[in-house]
Every structure is written in structure tokens, then in C-alpha cells.
Amino acid sequence: MDEGFCIIEFFDGPHGPLSDYVHVEANAAYANHAGIPNVVGKKVREMVGAEADGWIELYGEVLRSGVPIRFERELVATGRYLALAAFRIEPASRKQVAVLFQDITQRKRAELALQQLNETLESRVREAVAERNVLADVVDGTDARIHVIDPQYRWLAFNVMAITECEQLFGVQPRVGQSVLDALDHLPDTREHVRRLWDRALGGEEFIEVTDFQTSGAPSRFYEIRYRTLRGTDGQVIGAYMFAYDISDRLREQERLKQAEEALRQAQKMEAVGQLTGGIAHDFNNLLTGINGSLELLRARLSQGRFDGIDRYAAAAQDASRRAASLTHRLLAFSRRQTLDPKPVDVNRLVAGMEELIRRSVGPHITVEVVTAIGLWSTFIDAPQLESALLNLCVNARDAMPLGGRITIETANKWIDEREARVRDLSPGQYLSLCVTDTGTGMTPEVMSRAFDPFFTTKPLGQGTGLGLSMVYGFVRQSGGQVRIYSELEQGTTLCLYLPRHYQAAEEPQVLDAESPGACAPAVCRVMIVDDEPTIRMLVSEVLEERGYAVIEAVDGASALRILEGDKPVDLLVTDVGLPGGMNGRQLADAARRLRPELKVLFITGYAENAVIGNGHLEPGMWIMTKPFAMEAFASRIYEMLERN
Ligand code: ADP
Ligand code: MG
């Protein structure tokens, strides 16, 4: 049930200034909770009589002081107990106070009854033992389950709800004088659990426990149980009691809300993806047209035996496919599921290597300054991605300084302690920071809060994609780091990447083992390629055969394994990660390694399969390459794997 809600407005009544108030607004739930219908327009003095003074005083104080209150109070006029919260509506000159409230009569009655019971218990204990339903008259109206026990865990009393529940949950009929623990003998775990809780209450502890009990066949029910110690008039512990509320529905409601929220978020994401795919499909078609057209012309020329200018077509096709590759890359970065290839990286060196490119990208009207920390720690990260993130930040900085300015790129070691970690949403520990500061326009708080959203851009159509920072964010978060913006309007902006420290130095010497049994020369090296895409198999085979390797092809894991089970020598397994037929590339590699422990493996993967292949933490002798790749790069990777290792 919704909470009751109303707005009251004070006025100067016959008893002096601000001595009465009138209801100016109320919701439908008001009547349900308070038990008084149609209150709008009514003055409190007309509604509740003498009781009005107390309410006026309470709310009047809220109006005077502006301090909100929260309290429980009986509305004598209707005999209901209410839990209330009230706050002043600003500005105070409106003389209005908002009140939210809930009917808690049931709970209050049970508590009062128990309090009474507690007070008179000593005299009633004997009575209770004789009279089974001592609580019936006072607390059977409530939906709380109430049990009272003595220090030997023997029931002193319980209410009707408690009887029903005990039967349903445990198959037990409580009897006054019987031990609760004995009654639960057939359920040893529950018995222990219950005993521990009662022990705390008997030991003088008053506490609230949330726990669930499973009835056979039915879904679990959740209870909020309040345990209280029972003391005689001399203060001695003479027992304990508890009252349990079934909160399953409340929890389920919360769960439902959470799910609804999640669904909403998902829907928003889908909408974003929808926008994205629309645009991308368009771009892709253009690029494919470029590729196809070039190839068509190339073919026509070849069939005519004309070789002049064919380079141009080849170059055009290559250029278009490079752009297509960078497009898919952006998509994957955006989905935060790109396949990263992290390595220990010296960020200082990476920055130094980028300096020239950055200078050229930002133009001569902007000064670029690089300040690198001495003794900078190493981090474990995908270097090309970090380069592109850095470039993205610098390009943003450039865009923020149309009239020129200065970009400072800075690295540093950072100890993030508990407090800072909370502020930055990171786990505490050692990080290195890579910050890019500009002297540009800065961001408004509104822009700052949305800067990481995909497609958020303040730039004119055609100039901003709104994907730069969302990619940087996705990549850094996926790498265990964090991105923070510090910005002041008209002053400038600093964007900092915090990257987790890695305890292995970047210049980890290549483990070269010339005698490794896998080493072979092209003429005798055998490479098995497993991919369900015939074009890729064809291209890969051609490139490798051209370089003198022997190639064995397979379309899926099962057929590859059949070959590996035989005695044909294979020096290297190149496999796609996503394969048809129920066995993925990773599983194939594992099975192959069981047959041939020395076998080298190169995964080639197009997307989203990070987790499958161990998030970049590969076993020795296993490598990974992301599709699409240039055939040249592929060939030299193979060469490295076979001949250098
Ligand atoms: P885009 O650059 O395509 O607009 P980004 O995701 O890179 O997309 O950036 C999103 C928005 O954040 C920008 O449009 C801009 O408003 C703001 N922004 C990013 N970097 C800076 C900066 N260095 N200074 C001021 N505003 C910035
Ligand atoms: Mg950008």
C-alpha cells in the first residue's frame, strides 16, 4: 500500500499566530492509513478536537526550525498508530509542511502487548504454563509470530500465527512447557541455528535477524525476527521472546523493482545499440561497396591482361577494409568486450613513442608538453589500446582549444588508500596515473556527468561521434583501472587514467629456447588451421604455403582432434575461438595439449571471447591474434612462434 501523503498549511487561528493548519492536499492512501476520509480543506482542530494541540506543536516546530522530523504517534481520533515523517516546504513563507505516513497499528499493538507481557510476566509465568494460549487474547490480532521461552528453551507462550507457522515450516505443534530444541530434533541444522539465536537473546542481547526457512515444495519464506530478552522485576533474565514478520513479499517486491530497473537499463542500452548499428550498417555497406568494386575492377583488368593501375584498386580495397576493421574495433570497445591482449607495459616509453604523432595530430597552435615520472611502475595492459586512448584524450583536448593552448601529458605513481579508493571507485592499492591536461573550455557539471556516455557529444554533427570517451572508459575499466575528469569552466580539463600496477617489469626478457622441441624450419613445419569460415582457411593456407609451411585444414574441433589423435606431425595449431559443433577453440586447444603437450597454439578471434581464452592470461606457448589482421602480420607472428621460440 502507498504511503499516506498530505500537505498542510498553517494560518493564524483564534488561538494566536500559526495556531491551526488546514489540509491543502492529500492522496488517496491518506484515508486508508489515517482512517479519516476527505481531509482536503479541513482544519486540524475541526478534525481531531483536543488532540490537535499536540500535532500543531510538532509540525509547527518543523515549520519554525526547518528541521525535518520522523516519529511514531497514536492518532487518538481513530485509534491508529502512525509512523510519520514531516519536512518544511521551501520557501518557509509558504507556511507549508509535507507529511508522509503509514499505519503501523498492527506492529505497535504487538509490541505494546509484549511490553505489557514483559512487565507482568513474573506473575503470569505460572499461569502461562497452565494456560496454553496466554497470548491469544492480546496479540492474536497481529500478523507477527510470537514465541516466548524460558532459560531452558521451554515454551512459555506463543500466539496463533506462531502455531500455524511452526506446523507449516517444521511440522511441529508447539506445546507450553515443551523444549523448543527437542521439538526440532528431527531437523538438526535448524535446531542448531535456532539454539544459537535463542542463546544470544537469553544472554541479554537484543537484535534483529533476517533469515529464510524453506518448506518442502514451497518457495523459501523470509523473516525479519526481533529477539528480546525477558527480565523479571529484579532485572534477572527469566527468558526471551521473539516476534517474526514474514517479509517475503517485501523482498520479492524489492527484487521485482530491481529487475524492472535492470530491464529499463537494458532497454536503454538496446536503444543505443540500435542507433549504433543503424549508422554502422550504413558505413559498412559503403566500405563493402568500395572493397567489392575495387576487386571487380581488378578482376576485369586482369582478365583483359591489363596490369596498369591495378595497384590503385588493390590499395583502395585495402584501405576500405582497414577502415571497416577500425569500425568493428570501435564497436567492440564500446561493448567493453573487445579482446584485449595485455602485456607488461612501460607507459613512459609508450608516451614517448606517441609524442610525435600527438604533436602532428593537434597542430602547431598547441604546445605539447610531456612530464614523465622517474621510476614509473609497470602496468599490464593492451598497449595499442592505451595508445589510442591517449590519442583520443589529446584530440578532445585539441577540440577544446580552438584558439590554441597547451596540452600536458603526465605520468605518476599513485598509492590509492581506502578513502581515495572509495572516492574513485577502485580497490585500494598501487596505480600509475596517466593524465592529459588542457587549457581549454572546460566542461560544465552537466557535460562532465555525461561525457562517458556513448554518443554523448557537444560537437556539431559530423565532428563528434560521442564515442571517444566511452571507448576510453570501457577499455580502462575492462583493464581494472579507472578514469576521472577534473574540469573547470574556461580554465581547462584534466583527464586521468588510473592503471593498476603490475609487478613484472615491462622489459621481461623473451623466453627463448632454441632447443625447444617445437622449433622447426619452414620446409618441415606443419601448421593446422581450424576455422569454419572457408575464406579465412583459404587465405591463411595460401599465405603459409607461400612461405613454405605445410598446412592441414579442419572445419571444426572434432575433425581437428581426429587428425591430432593420429600420428601426423603438427607443430602449430591455429584455431578460431568460436567454432561450430559444440567445442570451442579453447576446448580444442586443451584437448590437443592433452594429446600433445608441446603443441603451440595461436588463437585467432574476432570478438567477445576474452573470457573463453582466459582474459589475456594464456599458458606458455599459447598466443592470440585479433581478427581482422593483415596477412603480413599473421605470417610474421607464425614465423616468430615457430622459429624464434
Ligand atoms: P566527441 O569527442 O566525439 O564529442 P567524446 O566521447 O570524446 O566524444 O567526448 C564527449 C564530450 O565530452 C565532448 O563532446 C565534449 O563536450 C566533452 N569533452 C571531452 N573531452 C573534453 C575536454 N578535454 N575539454 C572539454 N570538453 C571535453
Ligand atoms: Mg572525442
mmCIF file of N, CA and C in Angstrom, residues 486-533:
data_model
loop_
_atom_site.group_PDB
_atom_site.id
_atom_site.type_symbol
_atom_site.label_atom_id
_atom_site.label_comp_id
_atom_site.label_asym_id
_atom_site.label_seq_id
_atom_site.Cartn_x
_atom_site.Cartn_y
_atom_site.Cartn_z
ATOM 1 N N TYR A 486 38.656 16.002 -14.115
ATOM 2 C CA TYR A 486 38.707 17.194 -13.273
ATOM 3 C C TYR A 486 38.625 18.364 -14.228
ATOM 4 N N SER A 487 37.655 19.230 -14.055
ATOM 5 C CA SER A 487 37.489 20.270 -15.054
ATOM 6 C C SER A 487 36.925 21.532 -14.444
ATOM 7 N N GLU A 488 37.355 22.658 -14.994
ATOM 8 C CA GLU A 488 36.815 23.925 -14.541
ATOM 9 C C GLU A 488 36.523 24.760 -15.773
ATOM 10 N N LEU A 489 35.338 25.347 -15.810
ATOM 11 C CA LEU A 489 34.931 26.114 -16.976
ATOM 12 C C LEU A 489 35.929 27.231 -17.266
ATOM 13 N N GLU A 490 36.228 27.395 -18.532
ATOM 14 C CA GLU A 490 37.143 28.439 -19.021
ATOM 15 C C GLU A 490 38.589 28.238 -18.555
ATOM 16 N N GLN A 491 38.839 27.253 -17.692
ATOM 17 C CA GLN A 491 40.201 27.040 -17.195
ATOM 18 C C GLN A 491 40.870 25.868 -17.899
ATOM 19 N N GLY A 492 40.129 24.798 -18.024
ATOM 20 C CA GLY A 492 40.705 23.625 -18.654
ATOM 21 C C GLY A 492 40.234 22.341 -18.015
ATOM 22 N N THR A 493 40.787 21.248 -18.522
ATOM 23 C CA THR A 493 40.324 19.932 -18.124
ATOM 24 C C THR A 493 41.504 19.005 -17.932
ATOM 25 N N THR A 494 41.420 18.148 -16.918
ATOM 26 C CA THR A 494 42.384 17.060 -16.791
ATOM 27 C C THR A 494 41.621 15.754 -16.825
ATOM 28 N N LEU A 495 42.057 14.858 -17.677
ATOM 29 C CA LEU A 495 41.503 13.515 -17.683
ATOM 30 C C LEU A 495 42.582 12.557 -17.239
ATOM 31 N N CYS A 496 42.313 11.814 -16.183
ATOM 32 C CA CYS A 496 43.325 10.899 -15.660
ATOM 33 C C CYS A 496 42.892 9.459 -15.816
ATOM 34 N N LEU A 497 43.804 8.648 -16.306
ATOM 35 C CA LEU A 497 43.589 7.208 -16.306
ATOM 36 C C LEU A 497 44.392 6.636 -15.146
ATOM 37 N N TYR A 498 43.750 5.833 -14.308
ATOM 38 C CA TYR A 498 44.462 5.133 -13.245
ATOM 39 C C TYR A 498 44.583 3.672 -13.645
ATOM 40 N N LEU A 499 45.801 3.198 -13.767
ATOM 41 C CA LEU A 499 46.011 1.827 -14.225
ATOM 42 C C LEU A 499 46.687 1.032 -13.123
ATOM 43 N N PRO A 500 46.211 -0.185 -12.865
ATOM 44 C CA PRO A 500 46.781 -0.955 -11.764
ATOM 45 C C PRO A 500 48.254 -1.284 -11.996
ATOM 46 N N ARG A 501 49.035 -1.220 -10.920
ATOM 47 C CA ARG A 501 50.444 -1.541 -11.018
ATOM 48 C C ARG A 501 50.619 -3.029 -11.309
ATOM 49 N N HIS A 502 51.608 -3.319 -12.118
ATOM 50 C CA HIS A 502 51.923 -4.710 -12.416
ATOM 51 C C HIS A 502 53.324 -4.958 -11.898
ATOM 52 N N TYR A 503 53.517 -6.121 -11.238
ATOM 53 C CA TYR A 503 54.778 -6.302 -10.537
ATOM 54 C C TYR A 503 55.882 -6.911 -11.383
ATOM 55 N N GLN A 504 55.580 -7.035 -12.659
ATOM 56 C CA GLN A 504 56.622 -7.557 -13.532
ATOM 57 C C GLN A 504 57.071 -6.413 -14.424
ATOM 58 N N ALA A 505 58.368 -6.238 -14.578
ATOM 59 C CA ALA A 505 58.859 -5.133 -15.379
ATOM 60 C C ALA A 505 58.466 -5.334 -16.830
ATOM 61 N N ALA A 506 58.414 -4.218 -17.548
ATOM 62 C CA ALA A 506 57.975 -4.301 -18.929
ATOM 63 C C ALA A 506 58.970 -5.066 -19.797
ATOM 64 N N GLU A 507 60.269 -4.857 -19.508
ATOM 65 C CA GLU A 507 61.252 -5.498 -20.365
ATOM 66 C C GLU A 507 61.516 -6.927 -19.946
ATOM 67 N N GLU A 508 60.443 -7.649 -19.871
ATOM 68 C CA GLU A 508 60.607 -9.031 -19.481
ATOM 69 C C GLU A 508 61.305 -9.735 -20.636
ATOM 70 N N PRO A 509 62.450 -10.369 -20.365
ATOM 71 C CA PRO A 509 63.188 -10.972 -21.462
ATOM 72 C C PRO A 509 62.371 -12.080 -22.104
ATOM 73 N N GLN A 510 62.395 -12.119 -23.416
ATOM 74 C CA GLN A 510 61.687 -13.173 -24.133
ATOM 75 C C GLN A 510 62.265 -14.523 -23.743
ATOM 76 N N VAL A 511 61.379 -15.433 -23.414
ATOM 77 C CA VAL A 511 61.887 -16.754 -23.058
ATOM 78 C C VAL A 511 62.194 -17.491 -24.360
ATOM 79 N N LEU A 512 63.437 -17.439 -24.741
ATOM 80 C CA LEU A 512 63.825 -18.085 -25.993
ATOM 81 C C LEU A 512 64.512 -19.395 -25.660
ATOM 82 N N ASP A 513 64.044 -20.402 -26.303
ATOM 83 C CA ASP A 513 64.638 -21.689 -26.035
ATOM 84 C C ASP A 513 64.882 -22.357 -27.369
ATOM 85 N N ALA A 514 66.108 -22.203 -27.858
ATOM 86 C CA ALA A 514 66.433 -22.683 -29.200
ATOM 87 C C ALA A 514 66.257 -24.192 -29.313
ATOM 88 N N GLU A 515 66.481 -24.875 -28.178
ATOM 89 C CA GLU A 515 66.405 -26.327 -28.251
ATOM 90 C C GLU A 515 64.986 -26.855 -28.089
ATOM 91 N N SER A 516 64.068 -25.928 -27.908
ATOM 92 C CA SER A 516 62.694 -26.379 -27.703
ATOM 93 C C SER A 516 62.300 -27.344 -28.812
ATOM 94 N N PRO A 517 61.657 -28.455 -28.436
ATOM 95 C CA PRO A 517 61.377 -29.477 -29.424
ATOM 96 C C PRO A 517 60.444 -28.981 -30.522
ATOM 97 N N GLY A 518 59.785 -27.825 -30.268
ATOM 98 C CA GLY A 518 58.856 -27.340 -31.275
ATOM 99 C C GLY A 518 59.543 -26.641 -32.437
ATOM 100 N N ALA A 519 60.806 -26.201 -32.222
ATOM 101 C CA ALA A 519 61.449 -25.419 -33.260
ATOM 102 C C ALA A 519 61.576 -26.209 -34.564
ATOM 103 N N CYS A 520 61.283 -25.532 -35.628
ATOM 104 C CA CYS A 520 61.399 -26.207 -36.912
ATOM 105 C C CYS A 520 61.617 -25.166 -37.997
ATOM 106 N N ALA A 521 62.042 -25.576 -39.129
ATOM 107 C CA ALA A 521 62.249 -24.665 -40.242
ATOM 108 C C ALA A 521 61.041 -24.749 -41.158
ATOM 109 N N PRO A 522 60.745 -23.659 -41.907
ATOM 110 C CA PRO A 522 59.541 -23.650 -42.717
ATOM 111 C C PRO A 522 59.350 -24.932 -43.532
ATOM 112 N N ALA A 523 60.397 -25.411 -44.128
ATOM 113 C CA ALA A 523 60.249 -26.545 -45.030
ATOM 114 C C ALA A 523 59.631 -27.758 -44.332
ATOM 115 N N VAL A 524 59.883 -27.873 -43.003
ATOM 116 C CA VAL A 524 59.369 -29.061 -42.331
ATOM 117 C C VAL A 524 58.281 -28.743 -41.311
ATOM 118 N N CYS A 525 57.910 -27.476 -41.214
ATOM 119 C CA CYS A 525 56.908 -27.098 -40.224
ATOM 120 C C CYS A 525 55.498 -27.383 -40.724
ATOM 121 N N ARG A 526 54.689 -27.944 -39.822
ATOM 122 C CA ARG A 526 53.314 -28.230 -40.196
ATOM 123 C C ARG A 526 52.357 -27.410 -39.333
ATOM 124 N N VAL A 527 51.482 -26.694 -39.996
ATOM 125 C CA VAL A 527 50.546 -25.844 -39.279
ATOM 126 C C VAL A 527 49.131 -26.337 -39.546
ATOM 127 N N MET A 528 48.371 -26.515 -38.469
ATOM 128 C CA MET A 528 46.973 -26.899 -38.658
ATOM 129 C C MET A 528 46.101 -25.674 -38.446
ATOM 130 N N ILE A 529 45.225 -25.420 -39.415
ATOM 131 C CA ILE A 529 44.338 -24.274 -39.272
ATOM 132 C C ILE A 529 42.893 -24.756 -39.113
ATOM 133 N N VAL A 530 42.262 -24.326 -38.019
ATOM 134 C CA VAL A 530 40.877 -24.725 -37.756
ATOM 135 C C VAL A 530 40.011 -23.473 -37.757
ATOM 136 N N ASP A 531 39.133 -23.385 -38.731
ATOM 137 C CA ASP A 531 38.215 -22.242 -38.802
ATOM 138 C C ASP A 531 37.026 -22.677 -39.639
ATOM 139 N N ASP A 532 35.833 -22.278 -39.239
ATOM 140 C CA ASP A 532 34.668 -22.707 -40.011
ATOM 141 C C ASP A 532 34.429 -21.812 -41.219
ATOM 142 N N GLU A 533 35.165 -20.714 -41.300
ATOM 143 C CA GLU A 533 34.974 -19.777 -42.400
ATOM 144 C C GLU A 533 35.949 -20.152 -43.540
#
